[in-house]
Short mmCIF file of N, CA and C in Angstrom, two decimals:
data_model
loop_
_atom_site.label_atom_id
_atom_site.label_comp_id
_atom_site.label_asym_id
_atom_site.label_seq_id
_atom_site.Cartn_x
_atom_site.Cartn_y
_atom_site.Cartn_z
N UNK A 1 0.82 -1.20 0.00
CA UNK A 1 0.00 0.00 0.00
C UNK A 1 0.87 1.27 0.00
N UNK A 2 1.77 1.51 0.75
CA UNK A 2 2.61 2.74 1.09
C UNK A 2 3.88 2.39 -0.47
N UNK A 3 3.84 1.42 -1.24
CA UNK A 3 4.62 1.62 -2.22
C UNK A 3 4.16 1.77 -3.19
N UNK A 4 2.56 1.54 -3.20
CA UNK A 4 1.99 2.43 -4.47
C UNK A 4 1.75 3.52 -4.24
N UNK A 5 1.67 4.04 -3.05
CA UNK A 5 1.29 5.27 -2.94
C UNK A 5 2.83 5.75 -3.97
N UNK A 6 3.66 5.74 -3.20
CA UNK A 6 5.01 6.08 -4.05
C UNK A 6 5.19 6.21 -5.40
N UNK A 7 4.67 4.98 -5.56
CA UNK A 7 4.73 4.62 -7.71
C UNK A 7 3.85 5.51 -7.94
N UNK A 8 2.98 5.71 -7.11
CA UNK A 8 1.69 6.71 -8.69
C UNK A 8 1.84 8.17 -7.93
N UNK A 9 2.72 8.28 -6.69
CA UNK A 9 3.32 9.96 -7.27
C UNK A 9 4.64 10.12 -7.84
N UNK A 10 4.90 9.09 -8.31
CA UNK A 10 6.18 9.10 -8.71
C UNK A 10 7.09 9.43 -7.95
N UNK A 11 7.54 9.41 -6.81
CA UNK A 11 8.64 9.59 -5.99
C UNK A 11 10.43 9.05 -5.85
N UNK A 12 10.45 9.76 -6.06
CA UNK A 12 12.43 9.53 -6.37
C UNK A 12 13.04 8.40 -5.45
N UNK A 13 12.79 8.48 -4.09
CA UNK A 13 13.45 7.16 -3.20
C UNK A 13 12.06 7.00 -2.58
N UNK A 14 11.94 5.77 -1.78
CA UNK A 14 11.18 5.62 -0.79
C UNK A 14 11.93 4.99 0.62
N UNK A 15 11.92 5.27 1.90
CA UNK A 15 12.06 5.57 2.90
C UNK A 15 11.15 5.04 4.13
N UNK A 16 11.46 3.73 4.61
CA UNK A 16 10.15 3.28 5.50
C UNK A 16 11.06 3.55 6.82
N UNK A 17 10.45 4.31 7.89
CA UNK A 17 11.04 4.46 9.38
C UNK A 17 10.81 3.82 10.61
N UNK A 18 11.59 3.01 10.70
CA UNK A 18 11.42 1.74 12.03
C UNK A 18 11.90 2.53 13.12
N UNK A 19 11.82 2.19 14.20
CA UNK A 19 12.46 1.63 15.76
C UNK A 19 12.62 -0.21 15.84
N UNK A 20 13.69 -0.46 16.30
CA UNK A 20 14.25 -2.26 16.09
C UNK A 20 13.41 -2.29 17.43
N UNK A 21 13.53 -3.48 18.14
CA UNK A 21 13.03 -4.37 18.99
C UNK A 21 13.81 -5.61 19.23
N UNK A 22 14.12 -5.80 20.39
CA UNK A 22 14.72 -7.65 20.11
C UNK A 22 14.44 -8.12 21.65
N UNK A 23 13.72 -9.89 21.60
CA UNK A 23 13.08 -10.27 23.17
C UNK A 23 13.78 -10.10 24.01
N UNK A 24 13.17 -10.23 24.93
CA UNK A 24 13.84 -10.75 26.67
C UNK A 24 15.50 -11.32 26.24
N UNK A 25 16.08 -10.89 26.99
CA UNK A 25 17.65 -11.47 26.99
C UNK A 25 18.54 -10.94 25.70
N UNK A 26 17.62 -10.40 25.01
CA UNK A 26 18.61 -10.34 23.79
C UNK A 26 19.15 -8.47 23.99
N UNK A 27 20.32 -7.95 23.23
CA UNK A 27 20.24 -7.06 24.02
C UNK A 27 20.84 -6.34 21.79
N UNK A 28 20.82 -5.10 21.63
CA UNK A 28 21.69 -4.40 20.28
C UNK A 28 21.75 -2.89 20.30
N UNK A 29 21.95 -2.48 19.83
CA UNK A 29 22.15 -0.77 19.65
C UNK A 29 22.62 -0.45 18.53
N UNK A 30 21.86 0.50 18.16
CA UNK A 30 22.43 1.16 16.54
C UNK A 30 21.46 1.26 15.02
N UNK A 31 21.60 2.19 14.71
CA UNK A 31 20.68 2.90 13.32
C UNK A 31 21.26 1.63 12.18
N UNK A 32 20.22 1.03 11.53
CA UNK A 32 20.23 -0.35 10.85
C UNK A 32 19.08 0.14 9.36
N UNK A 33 20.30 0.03 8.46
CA UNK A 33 19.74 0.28 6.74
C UNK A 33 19.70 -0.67 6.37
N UNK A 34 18.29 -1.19 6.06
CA UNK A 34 18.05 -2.27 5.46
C UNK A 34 17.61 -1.97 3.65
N UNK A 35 17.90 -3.20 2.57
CA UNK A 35 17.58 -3.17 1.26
C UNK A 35 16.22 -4.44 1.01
N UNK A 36 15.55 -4.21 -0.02
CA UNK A 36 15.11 -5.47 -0.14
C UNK A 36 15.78 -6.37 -0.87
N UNK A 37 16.03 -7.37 -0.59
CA UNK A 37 16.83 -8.46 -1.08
C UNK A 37 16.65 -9.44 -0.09
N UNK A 38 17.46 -10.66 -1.19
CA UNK A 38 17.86 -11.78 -0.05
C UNK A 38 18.73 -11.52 0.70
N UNK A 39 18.40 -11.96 1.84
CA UNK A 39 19.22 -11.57 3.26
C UNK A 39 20.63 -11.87 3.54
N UNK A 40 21.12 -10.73 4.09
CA UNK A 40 22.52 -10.83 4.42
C UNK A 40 22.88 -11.75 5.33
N UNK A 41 22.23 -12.49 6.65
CA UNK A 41 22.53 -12.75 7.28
C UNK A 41 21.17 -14.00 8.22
N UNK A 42 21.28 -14.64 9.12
CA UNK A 42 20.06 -14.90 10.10
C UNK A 42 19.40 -14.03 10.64
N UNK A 43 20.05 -13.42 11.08
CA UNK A 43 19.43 -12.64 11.79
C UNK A 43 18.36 -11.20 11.14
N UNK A 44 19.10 -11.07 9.83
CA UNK A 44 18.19 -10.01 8.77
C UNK A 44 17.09 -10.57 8.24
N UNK A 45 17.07 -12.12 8.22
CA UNK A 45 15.70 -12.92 8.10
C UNK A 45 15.17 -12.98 9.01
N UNK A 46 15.28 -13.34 10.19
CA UNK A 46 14.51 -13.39 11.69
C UNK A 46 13.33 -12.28 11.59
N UNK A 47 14.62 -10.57 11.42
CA UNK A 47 13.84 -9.56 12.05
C UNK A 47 12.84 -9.02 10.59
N UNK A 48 12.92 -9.44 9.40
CA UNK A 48 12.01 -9.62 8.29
C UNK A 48 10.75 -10.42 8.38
N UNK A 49 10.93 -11.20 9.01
CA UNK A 49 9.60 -12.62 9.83
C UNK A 49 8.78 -11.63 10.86
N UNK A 50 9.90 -11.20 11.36
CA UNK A 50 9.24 -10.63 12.52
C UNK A 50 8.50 -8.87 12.14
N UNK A 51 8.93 -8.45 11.70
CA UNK A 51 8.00 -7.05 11.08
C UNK A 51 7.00 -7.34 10.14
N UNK A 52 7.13 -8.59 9.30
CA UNK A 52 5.92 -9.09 8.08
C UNK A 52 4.92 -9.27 8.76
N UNK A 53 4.92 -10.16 10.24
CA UNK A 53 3.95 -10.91 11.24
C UNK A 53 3.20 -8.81 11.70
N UNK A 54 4.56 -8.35 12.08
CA UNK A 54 3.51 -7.11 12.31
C UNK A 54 2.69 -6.67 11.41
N UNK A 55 3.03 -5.96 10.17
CA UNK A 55 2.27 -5.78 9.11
C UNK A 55 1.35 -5.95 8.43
N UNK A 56 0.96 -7.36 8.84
CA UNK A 56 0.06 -8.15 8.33
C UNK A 56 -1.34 -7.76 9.48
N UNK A 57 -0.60 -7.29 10.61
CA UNK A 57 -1.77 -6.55 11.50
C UNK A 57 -2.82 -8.09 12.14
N UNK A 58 -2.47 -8.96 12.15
CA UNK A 58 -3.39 -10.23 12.59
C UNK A 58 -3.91 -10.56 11.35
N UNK A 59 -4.10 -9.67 10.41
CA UNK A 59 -5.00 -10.72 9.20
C UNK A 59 -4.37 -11.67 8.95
N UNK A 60 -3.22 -12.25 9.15
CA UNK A 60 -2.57 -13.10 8.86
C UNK A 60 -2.08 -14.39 9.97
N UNK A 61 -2.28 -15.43 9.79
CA UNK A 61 -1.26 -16.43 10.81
C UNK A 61 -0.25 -16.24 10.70
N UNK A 62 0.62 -16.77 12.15
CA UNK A 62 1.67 -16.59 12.46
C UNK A 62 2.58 -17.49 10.66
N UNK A 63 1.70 -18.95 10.65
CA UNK A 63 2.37 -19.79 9.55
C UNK A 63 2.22 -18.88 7.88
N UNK A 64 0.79 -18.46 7.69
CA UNK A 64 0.14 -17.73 6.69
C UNK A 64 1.63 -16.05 6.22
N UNK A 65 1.95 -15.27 7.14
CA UNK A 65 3.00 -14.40 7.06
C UNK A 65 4.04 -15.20 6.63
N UNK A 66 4.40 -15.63 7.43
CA UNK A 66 5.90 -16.92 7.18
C UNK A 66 5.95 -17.11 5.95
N UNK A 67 4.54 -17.80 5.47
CA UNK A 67 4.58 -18.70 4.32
C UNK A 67 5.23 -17.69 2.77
N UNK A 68 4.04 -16.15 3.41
CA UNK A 68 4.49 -15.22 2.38
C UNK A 68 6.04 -14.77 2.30
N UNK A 69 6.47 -14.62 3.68
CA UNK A 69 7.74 -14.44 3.61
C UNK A 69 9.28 -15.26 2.40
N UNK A 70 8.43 -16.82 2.55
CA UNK A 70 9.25 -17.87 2.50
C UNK A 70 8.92 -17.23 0.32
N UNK A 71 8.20 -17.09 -0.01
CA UNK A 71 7.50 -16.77 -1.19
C UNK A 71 8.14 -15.93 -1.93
N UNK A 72 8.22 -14.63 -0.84
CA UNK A 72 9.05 -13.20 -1.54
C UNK A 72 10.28 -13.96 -1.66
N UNK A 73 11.35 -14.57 -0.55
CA UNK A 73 12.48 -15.11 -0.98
C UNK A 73 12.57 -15.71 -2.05
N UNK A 74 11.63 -16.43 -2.64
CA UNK A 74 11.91 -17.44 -4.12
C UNK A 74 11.79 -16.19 -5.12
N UNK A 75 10.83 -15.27 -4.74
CA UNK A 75 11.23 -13.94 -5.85
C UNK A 75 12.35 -13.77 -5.93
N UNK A 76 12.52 -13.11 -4.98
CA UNK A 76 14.05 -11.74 -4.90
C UNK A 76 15.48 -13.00 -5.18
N UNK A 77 15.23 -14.38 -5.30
CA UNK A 77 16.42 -15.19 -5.74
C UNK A 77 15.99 -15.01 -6.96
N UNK A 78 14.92 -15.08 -7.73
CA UNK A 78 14.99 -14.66 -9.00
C UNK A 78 15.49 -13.28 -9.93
N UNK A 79 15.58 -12.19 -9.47
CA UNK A 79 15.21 -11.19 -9.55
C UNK A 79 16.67 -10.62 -8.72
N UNK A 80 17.96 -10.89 -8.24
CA UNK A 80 18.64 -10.86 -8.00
C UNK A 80 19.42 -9.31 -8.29
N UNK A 81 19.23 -9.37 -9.91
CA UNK A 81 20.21 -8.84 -10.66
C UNK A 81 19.20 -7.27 -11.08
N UNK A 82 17.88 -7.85 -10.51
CA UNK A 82 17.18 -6.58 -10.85
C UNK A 82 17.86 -5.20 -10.39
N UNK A 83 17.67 -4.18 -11.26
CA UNK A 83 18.53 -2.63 -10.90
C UNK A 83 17.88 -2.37 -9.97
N UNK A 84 17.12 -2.23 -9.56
CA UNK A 84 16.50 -1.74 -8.22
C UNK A 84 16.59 -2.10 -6.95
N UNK A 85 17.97 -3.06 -7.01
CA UNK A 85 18.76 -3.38 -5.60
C UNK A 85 19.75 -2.76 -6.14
N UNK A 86 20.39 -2.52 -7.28
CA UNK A 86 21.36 -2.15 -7.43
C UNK A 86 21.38 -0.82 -6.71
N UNK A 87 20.12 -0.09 -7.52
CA UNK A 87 20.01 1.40 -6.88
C UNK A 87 19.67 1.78 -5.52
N UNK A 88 18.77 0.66 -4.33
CA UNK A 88 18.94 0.94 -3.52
C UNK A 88 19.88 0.67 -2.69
N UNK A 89 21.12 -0.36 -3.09
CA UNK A 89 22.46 -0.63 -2.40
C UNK A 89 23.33 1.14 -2.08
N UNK A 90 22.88 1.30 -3.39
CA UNK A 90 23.55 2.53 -3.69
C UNK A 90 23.42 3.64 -2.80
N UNK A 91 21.74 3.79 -2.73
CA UNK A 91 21.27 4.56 -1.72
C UNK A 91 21.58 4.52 -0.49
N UNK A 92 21.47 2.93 0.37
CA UNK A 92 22.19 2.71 1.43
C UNK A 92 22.85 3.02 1.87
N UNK A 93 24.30 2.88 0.85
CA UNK A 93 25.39 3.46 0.71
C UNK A 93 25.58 5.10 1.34
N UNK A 94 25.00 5.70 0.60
CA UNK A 94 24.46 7.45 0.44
C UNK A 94 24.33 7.67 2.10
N UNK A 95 23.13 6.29 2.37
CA UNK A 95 22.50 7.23 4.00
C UNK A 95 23.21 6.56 5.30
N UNK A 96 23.86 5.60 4.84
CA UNK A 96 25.11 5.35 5.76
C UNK A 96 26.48 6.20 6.00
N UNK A 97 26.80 7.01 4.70
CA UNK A 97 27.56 7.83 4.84
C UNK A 97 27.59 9.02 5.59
N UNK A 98 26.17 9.42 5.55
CA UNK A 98 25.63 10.48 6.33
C UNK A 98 24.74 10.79 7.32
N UNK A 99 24.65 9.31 8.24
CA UNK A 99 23.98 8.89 9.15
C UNK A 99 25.86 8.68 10.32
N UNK A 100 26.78 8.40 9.48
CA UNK A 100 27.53 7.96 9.83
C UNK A 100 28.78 9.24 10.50
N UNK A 101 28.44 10.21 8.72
CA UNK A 101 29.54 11.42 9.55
C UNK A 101 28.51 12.67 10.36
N UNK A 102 27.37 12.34 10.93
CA UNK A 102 26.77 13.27 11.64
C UNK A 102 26.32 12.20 13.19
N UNK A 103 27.53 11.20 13.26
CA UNK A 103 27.86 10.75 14.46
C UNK A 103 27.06 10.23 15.41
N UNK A 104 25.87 8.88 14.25
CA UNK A 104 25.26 8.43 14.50
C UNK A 104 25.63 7.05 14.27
N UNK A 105 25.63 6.17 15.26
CA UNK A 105 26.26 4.90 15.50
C UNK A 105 25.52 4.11 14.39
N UNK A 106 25.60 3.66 13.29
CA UNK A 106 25.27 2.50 12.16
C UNK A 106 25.87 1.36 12.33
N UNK A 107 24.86 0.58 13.00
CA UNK A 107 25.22 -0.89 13.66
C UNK A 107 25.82 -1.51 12.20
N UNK A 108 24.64 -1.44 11.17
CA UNK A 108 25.36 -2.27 9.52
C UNK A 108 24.11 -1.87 8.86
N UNK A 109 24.55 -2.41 7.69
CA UNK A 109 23.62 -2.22 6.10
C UNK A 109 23.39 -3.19 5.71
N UNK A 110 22.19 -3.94 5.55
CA UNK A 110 21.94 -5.19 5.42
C UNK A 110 20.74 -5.40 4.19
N UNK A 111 20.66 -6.79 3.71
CA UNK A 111 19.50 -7.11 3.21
C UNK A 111 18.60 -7.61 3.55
N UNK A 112 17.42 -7.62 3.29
CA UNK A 112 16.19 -8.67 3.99
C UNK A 112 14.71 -8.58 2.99
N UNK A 113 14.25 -9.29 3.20
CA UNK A 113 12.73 -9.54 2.49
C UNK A 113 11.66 -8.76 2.96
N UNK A 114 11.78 -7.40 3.52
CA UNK A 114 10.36 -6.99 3.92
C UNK A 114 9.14 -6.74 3.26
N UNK A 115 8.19 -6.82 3.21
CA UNK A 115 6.87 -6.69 2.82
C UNK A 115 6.71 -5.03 2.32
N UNK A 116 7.25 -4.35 3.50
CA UNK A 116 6.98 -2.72 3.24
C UNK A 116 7.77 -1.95 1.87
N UNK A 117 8.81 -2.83 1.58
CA UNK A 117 9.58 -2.32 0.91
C UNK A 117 9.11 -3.47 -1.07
N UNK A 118 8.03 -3.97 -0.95
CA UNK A 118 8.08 -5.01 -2.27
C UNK A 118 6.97 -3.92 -3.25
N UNK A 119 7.48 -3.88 -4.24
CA UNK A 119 7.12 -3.41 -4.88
C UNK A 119 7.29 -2.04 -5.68
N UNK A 120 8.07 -1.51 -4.66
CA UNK A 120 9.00 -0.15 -4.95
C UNK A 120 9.30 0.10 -6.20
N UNK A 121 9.06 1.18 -7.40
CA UNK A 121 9.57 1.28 -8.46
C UNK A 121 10.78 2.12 -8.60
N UNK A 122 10.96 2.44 -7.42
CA UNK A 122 12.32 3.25 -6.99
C UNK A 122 13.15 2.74 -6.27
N UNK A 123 14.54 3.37 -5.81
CA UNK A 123 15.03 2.96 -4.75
C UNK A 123 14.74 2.90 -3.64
N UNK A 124 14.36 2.15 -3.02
CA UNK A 124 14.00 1.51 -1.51
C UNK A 124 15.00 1.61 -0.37
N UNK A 125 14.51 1.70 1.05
CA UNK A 125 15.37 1.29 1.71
C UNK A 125 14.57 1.55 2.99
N UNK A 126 14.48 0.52 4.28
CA UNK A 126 13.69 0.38 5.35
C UNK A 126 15.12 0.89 6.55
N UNK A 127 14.98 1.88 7.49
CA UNK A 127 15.73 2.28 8.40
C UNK A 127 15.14 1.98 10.24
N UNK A 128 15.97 0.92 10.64
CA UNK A 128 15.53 0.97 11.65
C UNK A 128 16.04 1.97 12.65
N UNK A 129 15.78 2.98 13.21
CA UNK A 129 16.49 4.34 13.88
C UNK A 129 16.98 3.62 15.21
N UNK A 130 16.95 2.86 15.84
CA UNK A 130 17.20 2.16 16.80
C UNK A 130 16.72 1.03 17.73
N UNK A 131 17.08 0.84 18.32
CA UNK A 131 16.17 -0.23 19.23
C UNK A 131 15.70 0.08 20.93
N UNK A 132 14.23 0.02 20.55
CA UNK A 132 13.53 0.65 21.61
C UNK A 132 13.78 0.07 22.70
N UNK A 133 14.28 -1.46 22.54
CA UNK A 133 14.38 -2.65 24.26
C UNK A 133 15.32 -2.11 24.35
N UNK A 134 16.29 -1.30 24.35
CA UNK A 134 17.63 -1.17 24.39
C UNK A 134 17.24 0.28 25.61
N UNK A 135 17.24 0.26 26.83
CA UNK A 135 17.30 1.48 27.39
C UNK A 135 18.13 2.64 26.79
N UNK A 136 18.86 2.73 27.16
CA UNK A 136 20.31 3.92 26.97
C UNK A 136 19.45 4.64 25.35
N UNK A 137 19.22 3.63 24.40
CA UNK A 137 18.61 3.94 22.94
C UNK A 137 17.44 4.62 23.08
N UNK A 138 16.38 4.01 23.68
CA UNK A 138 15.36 4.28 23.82
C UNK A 138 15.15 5.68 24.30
N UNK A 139 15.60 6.04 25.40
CA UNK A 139 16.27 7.31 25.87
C UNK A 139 16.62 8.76 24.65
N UNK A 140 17.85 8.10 24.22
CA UNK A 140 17.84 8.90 23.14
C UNK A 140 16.79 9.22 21.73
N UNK A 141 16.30 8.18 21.55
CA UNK A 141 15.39 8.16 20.74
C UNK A 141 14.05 9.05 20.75
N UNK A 142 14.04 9.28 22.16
CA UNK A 142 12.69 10.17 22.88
C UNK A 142 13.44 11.49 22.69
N UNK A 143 14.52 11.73 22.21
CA UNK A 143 15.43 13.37 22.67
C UNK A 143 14.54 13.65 21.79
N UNK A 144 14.27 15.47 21.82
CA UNK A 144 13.70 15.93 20.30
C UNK A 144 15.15 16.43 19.47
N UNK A 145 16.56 16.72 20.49
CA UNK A 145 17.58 16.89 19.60
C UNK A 145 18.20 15.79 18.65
N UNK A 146 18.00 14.49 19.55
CA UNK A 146 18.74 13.71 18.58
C UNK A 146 17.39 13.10 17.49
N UNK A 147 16.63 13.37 18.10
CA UNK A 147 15.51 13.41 16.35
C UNK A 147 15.92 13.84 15.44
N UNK A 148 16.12 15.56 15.91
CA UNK A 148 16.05 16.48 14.57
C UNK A 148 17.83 15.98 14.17
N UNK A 149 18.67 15.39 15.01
CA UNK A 149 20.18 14.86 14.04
C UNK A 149 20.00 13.76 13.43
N UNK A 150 18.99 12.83 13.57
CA UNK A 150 18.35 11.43 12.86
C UNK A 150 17.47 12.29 11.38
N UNK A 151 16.99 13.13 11.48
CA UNK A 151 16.20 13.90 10.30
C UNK A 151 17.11 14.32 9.52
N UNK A 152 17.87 15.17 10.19
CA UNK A 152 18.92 16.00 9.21
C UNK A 152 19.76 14.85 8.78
N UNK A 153 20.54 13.88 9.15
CA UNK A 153 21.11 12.94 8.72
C UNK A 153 20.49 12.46 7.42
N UNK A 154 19.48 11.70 7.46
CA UNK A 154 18.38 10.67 6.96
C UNK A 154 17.61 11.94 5.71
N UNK A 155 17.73 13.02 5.79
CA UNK A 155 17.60 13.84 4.82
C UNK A 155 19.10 14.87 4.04
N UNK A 156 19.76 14.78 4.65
CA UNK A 156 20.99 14.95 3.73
C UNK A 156 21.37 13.65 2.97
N UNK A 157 21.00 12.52 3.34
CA UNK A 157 20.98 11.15 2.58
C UNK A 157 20.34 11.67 1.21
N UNK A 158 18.98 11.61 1.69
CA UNK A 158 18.04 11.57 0.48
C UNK A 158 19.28 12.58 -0.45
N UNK A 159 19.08 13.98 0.26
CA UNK A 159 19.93 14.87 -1.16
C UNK A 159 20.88 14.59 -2.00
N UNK A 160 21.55 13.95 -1.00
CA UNK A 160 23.00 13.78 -1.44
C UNK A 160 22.78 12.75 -2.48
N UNK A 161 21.89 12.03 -2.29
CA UNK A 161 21.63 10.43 -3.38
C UNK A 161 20.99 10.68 -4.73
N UNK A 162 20.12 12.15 -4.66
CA UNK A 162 19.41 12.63 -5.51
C UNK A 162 20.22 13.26 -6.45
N UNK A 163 21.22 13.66 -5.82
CA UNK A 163 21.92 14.95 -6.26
C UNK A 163 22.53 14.46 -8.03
#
């Protein structure tokens, strides 16, 4: 829904804005650029399972999300070479650079299968701004200063990528 909105105004990048999460015992910290693609890692599939299950808002079973999940992966192995990872690698690239020199901790840049990001006729890219279980984060995350340095960051991206 939020990526057609995109396609039929034609919009140059698209930009989905998380806060991370991770259970009991588990502990992370740090601003996390995600692409759509096949996943970099376990753990970039885990937390892709785990935001699809949100998204889906209950219309979906826990197995029913999964299943879609397991689905998009047989895409995006097809579809590999499509330019539109190329261009949002690129982008990544762009808002890591400048998430990075305005001295904002970028845990990594990763790939994953999200739902929010399928369909994009542009460059894509899902940002998790931090992780809310994470006290010390969470904290900051509530600043309105280090907002407006997460904005200005995350929008000198966009420019700089546009440019």
């Amino acid at each position: 829904e939020r990526t057609e909105m995109a396609n039929r105004y034609n919009a140059s990048v698209f930009v989905s804005l998380h806060c991370n999460a991770l259970p009991a015992g588990r502990q992370a910290k740090g601003f996390e650029i995600y692409i759509m693609a096949l996943p970099t890692d376990k753990d970039a599939l885990q937390l892709a399972i785990l935001e699809n299950r949100e998204l889906e808002d209950g219309g979906l079973s826990v197995e029913a999300a999964d299943k879609k999940t397991r689905t998009l992966l047989q895409i995006l192995g097809d579809m590999e070479q499509n330019a539109k990872i190329v261009e949002s690698t690129s982008f990544a690239e762009v808002l890591h650079r400048c998430t990075s020199s305005k001295g904002i901790s970028v845990r990594r840049v990763a790939q994953a299968p999200f739902f929010v990001l399928r369909g994009a006729a542009m460059p894509a890219v899902l940002l998790e701004m931090g992780y809310i279980t994470n006290s010390s984060e969470a904290k900051l995350l509530s600043n309105s200063s280090y907002q407006q340095k997460l904005a200005s960051a995350i929008a000198d991206g966009i420019e700089s990528y546009l440019r």
